[in-house]
Coordinates of C-alpha atoms in Angstrom, one line a residue:
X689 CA -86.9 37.8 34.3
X690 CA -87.4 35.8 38.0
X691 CA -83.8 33.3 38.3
X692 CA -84.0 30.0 40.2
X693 CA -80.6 29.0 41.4
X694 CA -80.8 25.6 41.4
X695 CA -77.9 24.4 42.5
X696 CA -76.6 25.9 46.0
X697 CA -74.8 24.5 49.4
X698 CA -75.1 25.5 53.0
X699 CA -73.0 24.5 56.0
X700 CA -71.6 25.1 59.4
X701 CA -68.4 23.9 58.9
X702 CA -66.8 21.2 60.4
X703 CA -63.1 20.0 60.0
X704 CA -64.1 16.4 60.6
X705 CA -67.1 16.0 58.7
X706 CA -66.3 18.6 55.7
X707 CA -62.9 16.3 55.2
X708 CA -63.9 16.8 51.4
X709 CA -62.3 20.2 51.6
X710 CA -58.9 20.1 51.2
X711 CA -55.7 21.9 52.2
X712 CA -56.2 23.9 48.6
X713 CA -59.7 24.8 49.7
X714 CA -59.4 27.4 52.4
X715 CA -61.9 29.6 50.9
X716 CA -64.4 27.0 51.9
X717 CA -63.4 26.6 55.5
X718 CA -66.2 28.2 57.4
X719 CA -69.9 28.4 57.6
X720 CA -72.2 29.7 54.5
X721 CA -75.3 30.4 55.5
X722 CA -78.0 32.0 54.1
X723 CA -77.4 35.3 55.3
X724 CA -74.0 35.2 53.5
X725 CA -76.1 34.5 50.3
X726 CA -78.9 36.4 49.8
X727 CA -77.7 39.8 49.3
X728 CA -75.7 38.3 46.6
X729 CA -78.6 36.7 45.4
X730 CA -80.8 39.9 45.0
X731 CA -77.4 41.9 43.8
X732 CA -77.4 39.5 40.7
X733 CA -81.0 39.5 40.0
X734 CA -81.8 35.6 41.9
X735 CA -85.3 35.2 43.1
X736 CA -84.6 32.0 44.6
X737 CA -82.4 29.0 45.5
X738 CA -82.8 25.1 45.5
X739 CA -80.6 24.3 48.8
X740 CA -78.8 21.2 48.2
X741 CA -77.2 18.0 50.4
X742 CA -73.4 18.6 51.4
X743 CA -73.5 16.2 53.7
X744 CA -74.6 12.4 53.9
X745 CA -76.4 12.5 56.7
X746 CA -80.5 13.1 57.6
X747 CA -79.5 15.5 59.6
X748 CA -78.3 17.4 56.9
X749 CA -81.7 17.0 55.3
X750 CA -83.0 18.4 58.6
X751 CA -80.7 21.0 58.8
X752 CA -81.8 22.4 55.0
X753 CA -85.4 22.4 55.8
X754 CA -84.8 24.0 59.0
X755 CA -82.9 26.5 57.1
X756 CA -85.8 26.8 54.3
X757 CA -88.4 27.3 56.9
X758 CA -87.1 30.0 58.2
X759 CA -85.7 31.5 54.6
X760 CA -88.3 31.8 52.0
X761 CA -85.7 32.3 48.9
X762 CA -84.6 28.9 49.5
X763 CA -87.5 27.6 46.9
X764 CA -86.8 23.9 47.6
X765 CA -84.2 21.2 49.3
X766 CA -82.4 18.4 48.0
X767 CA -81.8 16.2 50.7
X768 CA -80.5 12.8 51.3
X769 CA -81.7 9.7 53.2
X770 CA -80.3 6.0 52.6
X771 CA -81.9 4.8 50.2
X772 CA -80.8 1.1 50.8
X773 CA -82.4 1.4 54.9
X774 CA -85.2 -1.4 55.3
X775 CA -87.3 1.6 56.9
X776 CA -87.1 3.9 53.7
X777 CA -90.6 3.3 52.4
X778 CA -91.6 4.7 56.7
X779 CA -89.0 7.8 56.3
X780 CA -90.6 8.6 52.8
X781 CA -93.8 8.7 54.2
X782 CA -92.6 11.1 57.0
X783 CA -90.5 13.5 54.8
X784 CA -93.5 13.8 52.0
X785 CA -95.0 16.0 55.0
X786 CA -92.5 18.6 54.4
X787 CA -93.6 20.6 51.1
X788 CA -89.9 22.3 50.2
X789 CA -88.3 18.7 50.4
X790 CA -88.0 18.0 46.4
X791 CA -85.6 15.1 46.3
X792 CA -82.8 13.6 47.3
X793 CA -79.1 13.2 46.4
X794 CA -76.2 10.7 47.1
X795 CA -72.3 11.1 46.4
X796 CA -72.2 8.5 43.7
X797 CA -69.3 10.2 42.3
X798 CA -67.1 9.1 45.5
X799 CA -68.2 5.2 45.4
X800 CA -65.3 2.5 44.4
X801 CA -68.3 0.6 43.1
X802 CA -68.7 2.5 39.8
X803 CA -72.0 0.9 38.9
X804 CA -73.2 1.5 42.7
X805 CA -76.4 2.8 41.2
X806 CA -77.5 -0.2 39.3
X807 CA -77.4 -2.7 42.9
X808 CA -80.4 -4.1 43.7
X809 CA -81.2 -2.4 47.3
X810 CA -80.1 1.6 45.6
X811 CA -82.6 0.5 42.7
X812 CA -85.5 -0.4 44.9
X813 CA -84.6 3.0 46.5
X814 CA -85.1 5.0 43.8
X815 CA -88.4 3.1 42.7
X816 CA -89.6 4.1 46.2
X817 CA -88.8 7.9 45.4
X818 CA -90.5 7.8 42.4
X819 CA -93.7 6.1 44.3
X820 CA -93.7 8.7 46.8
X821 CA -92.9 11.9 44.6
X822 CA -89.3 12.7 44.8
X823 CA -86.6 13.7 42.9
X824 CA -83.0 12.4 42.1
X825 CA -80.0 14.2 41.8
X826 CA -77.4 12.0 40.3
X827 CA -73.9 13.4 41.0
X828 CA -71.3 11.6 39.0
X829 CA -68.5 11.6 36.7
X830 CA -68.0 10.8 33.1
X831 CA -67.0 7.3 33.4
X832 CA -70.8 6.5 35.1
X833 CA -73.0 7.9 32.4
X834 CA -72.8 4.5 31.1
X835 CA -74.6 3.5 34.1
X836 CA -76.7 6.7 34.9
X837 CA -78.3 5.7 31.9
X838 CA -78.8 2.5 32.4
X839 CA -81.1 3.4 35.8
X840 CA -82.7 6.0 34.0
X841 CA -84.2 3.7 31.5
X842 CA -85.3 1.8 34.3
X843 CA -87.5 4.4 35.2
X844 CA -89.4 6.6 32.6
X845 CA -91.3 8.4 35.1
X846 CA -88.7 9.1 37.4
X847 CA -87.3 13.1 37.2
X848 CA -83.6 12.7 37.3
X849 CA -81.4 16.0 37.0
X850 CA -77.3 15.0 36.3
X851 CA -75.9 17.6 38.7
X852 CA -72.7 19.8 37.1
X853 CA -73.0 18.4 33.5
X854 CA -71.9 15.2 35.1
X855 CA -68.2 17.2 35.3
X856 CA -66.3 17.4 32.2
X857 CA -62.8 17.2 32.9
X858 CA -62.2 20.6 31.1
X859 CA -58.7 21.2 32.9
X860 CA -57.8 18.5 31.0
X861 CA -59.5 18.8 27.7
X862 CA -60.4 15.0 28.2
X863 CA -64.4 15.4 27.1
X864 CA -64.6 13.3 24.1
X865 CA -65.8 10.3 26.2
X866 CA -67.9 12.6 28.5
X867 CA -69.5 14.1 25.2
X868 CA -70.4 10.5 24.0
X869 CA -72.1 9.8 27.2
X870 CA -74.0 12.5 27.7
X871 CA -75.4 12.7 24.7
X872 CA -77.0 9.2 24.8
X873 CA -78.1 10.0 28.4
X874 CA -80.0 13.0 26.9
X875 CA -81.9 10.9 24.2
X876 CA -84.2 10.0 27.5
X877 CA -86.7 13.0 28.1
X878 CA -86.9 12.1 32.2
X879 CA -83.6 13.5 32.6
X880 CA -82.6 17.0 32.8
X881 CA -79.2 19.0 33.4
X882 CA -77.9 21.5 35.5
X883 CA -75.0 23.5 33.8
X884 CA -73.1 24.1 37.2
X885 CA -69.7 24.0 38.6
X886 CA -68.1 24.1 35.1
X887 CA -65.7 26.7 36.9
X888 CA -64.1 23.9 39.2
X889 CA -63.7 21.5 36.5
X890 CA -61.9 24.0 34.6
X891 CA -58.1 25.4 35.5
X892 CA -59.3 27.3 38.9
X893 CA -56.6 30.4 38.8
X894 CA -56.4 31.0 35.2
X895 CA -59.6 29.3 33.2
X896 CA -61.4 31.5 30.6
X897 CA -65.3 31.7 29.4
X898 CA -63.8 30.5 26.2
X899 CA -63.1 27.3 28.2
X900 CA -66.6 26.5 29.1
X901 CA -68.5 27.1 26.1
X902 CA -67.6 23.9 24.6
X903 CA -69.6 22.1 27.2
X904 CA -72.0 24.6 27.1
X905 CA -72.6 24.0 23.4
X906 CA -73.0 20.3 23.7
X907 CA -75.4 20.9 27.0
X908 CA -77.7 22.6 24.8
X909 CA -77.0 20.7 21.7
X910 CA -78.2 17.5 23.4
X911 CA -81.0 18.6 26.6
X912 CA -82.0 21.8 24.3
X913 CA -83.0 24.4 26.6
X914 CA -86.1 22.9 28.1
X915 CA -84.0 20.3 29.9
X916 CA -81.3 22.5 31.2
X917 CA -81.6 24.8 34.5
X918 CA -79.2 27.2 35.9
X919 CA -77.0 26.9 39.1
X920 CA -74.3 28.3 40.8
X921 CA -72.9 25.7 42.9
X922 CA -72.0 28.5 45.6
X923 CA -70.2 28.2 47.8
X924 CA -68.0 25.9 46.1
X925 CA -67.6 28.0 42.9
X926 CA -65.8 30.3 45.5
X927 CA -63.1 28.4 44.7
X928 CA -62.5 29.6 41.1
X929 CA -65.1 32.5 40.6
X930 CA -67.1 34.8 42.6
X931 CA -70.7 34.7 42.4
X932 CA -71.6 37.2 39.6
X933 CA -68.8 35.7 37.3
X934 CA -70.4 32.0 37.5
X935 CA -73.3 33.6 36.4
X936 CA -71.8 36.0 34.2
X937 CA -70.9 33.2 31.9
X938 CA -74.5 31.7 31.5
X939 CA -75.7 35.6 30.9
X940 CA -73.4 36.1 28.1
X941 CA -73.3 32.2 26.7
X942 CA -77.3 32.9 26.5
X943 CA -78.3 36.5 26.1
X944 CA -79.0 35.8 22.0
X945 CA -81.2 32.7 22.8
X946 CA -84.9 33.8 22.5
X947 CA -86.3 35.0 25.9
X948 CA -89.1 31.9 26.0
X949 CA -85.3 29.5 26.2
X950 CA -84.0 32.4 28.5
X951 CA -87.3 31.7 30.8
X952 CA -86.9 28.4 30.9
X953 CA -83.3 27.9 31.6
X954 CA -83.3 30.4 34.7
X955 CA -86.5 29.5 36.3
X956 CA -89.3 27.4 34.4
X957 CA -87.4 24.3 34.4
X958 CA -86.2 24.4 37.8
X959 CA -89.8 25.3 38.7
X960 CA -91.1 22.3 37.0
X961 CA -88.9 19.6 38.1
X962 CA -88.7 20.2 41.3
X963 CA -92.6 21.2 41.6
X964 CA -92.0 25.1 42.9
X965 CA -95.0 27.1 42.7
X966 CA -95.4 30.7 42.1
X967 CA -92.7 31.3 39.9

């Protein structure tokens, strides 16, 4: 069965710019690249990788395609541009030149402005992304679904994919409001899911499969397994998992689904959003 990892990072670490990791992240504190990954990758049966934005720069998004050019298991890149700049329509225009770009991401989790995504300027961004092709990766936390779905219905034909389940505070057991949320998020059929980085949302030193499944049950309850794609969220999952345990979980969670919903969750879906041939 051929895997698309949807959901993967790549860096040449910097203490200034990667401030995001932390004093309790030291695992983090060097450069992933892809050499680092893709023996892993062909260890646990991965065809491919969707390389996504760590960084909220364009040179990040220059530095990805760079990286996919020159890497041809990293399937397609996730980049990120602002989408608020007067001259986004002239950079859209540019970047549809460069096949592997897919979409685009922004770090709407970190903005005090909860409802960020709603302001006039981000909106016209987005209806700009959808004119010229692109996808949108929201990354967010419970307490914006409200809002995530708000944009969504805003545009029907846009492909939105809510990276990480739109974190569940499973540490916590806190998921009731989260559950609400995404459930009414999922009624609209232009958004899909990524089950990643459950692992970090969960106790990172002594969390259980057991722990997961919850979220894993209303995941498919809710996007069914059409909707949902598979990612690792390496290198951060390094944090609280290896590799082959973060996907341990999904093999085991779905090894008595039929092998159509298998397909789909581990490559077709991926392959479909983010327009990957061949797979």
């Amino acid at each position: 069965m051929r895997t698309i990892d949807a959901h993967q990072h790549f860096w040449m670490y910097d203490s200034v710019r990667d401030s995001w990791i932390g004093e309790n992240m030291e695992v983090l504190k060097r450069n992933f690249l892809p050499g680092d990954i893709a023996p892993v990758l062909t260890t646990n049966g991965v065809d491919g990788c969707v390389a996504v934005q760590a960084n909220e720069t364009e040179t990040e998004t220059s530095f990805l395609l760079d990286l996919a050019g020159k890497n041809d298991f990293i399937k397609g890149v996730v980049g990120w541009t602002d989408l608020e700049a007067p001259d986004l329509e002239t950079k859209l225009s540019t970047y549809r030149g460069f096949s592997k770009l897919k979409g685009f991401r922004h770090m709407l989790q970190s903005e005090a402005r909860r409802d960020s995504m709603l302001q006039p300027a981000f909106v016209n961004g987005i209806r700009l992304l959808q004119e010229y092709g692109f996808t949108y990766d929201l990354i967010i936390l419970p307490d914006q679904l409200p809002f995530a779905i708000k944009l969504a219905e805003k545009f029907p034909e846009m492909r939105f994919v809510i990276d990480h389940l739109a974190k569940p505070a499973i540490s916590s057991g806190e998921t009731s409001a989260w559950e609400t949320g995404l459930r009414k998020l999922s009624e609209l059929k232009n958004v899909y899911c990524k089950i990643s980085g459950l692992v970090t949302q969960a106790n990172w030193h002594s969390w259980k499969k057991e722990d997961l499944y919850p979220c894993l049950d209303v995941a498919v309850e809710t996007f069914g397994t059409d909707r949902l794609m598979y990612g690792s969220d390496w290198p951060v999952c390094l944090l609280a998992a290896e590799y082959s345990e973060v996907k341990g979980i999904t093999d085991e969670y779905f090894s008595s689904f039929s092998e159509d919903e298998r397909l789909g969750f581990y490559s077709l879906n991926a392959a479909e959003f983010y327009s990957i041939p061949s797979v």
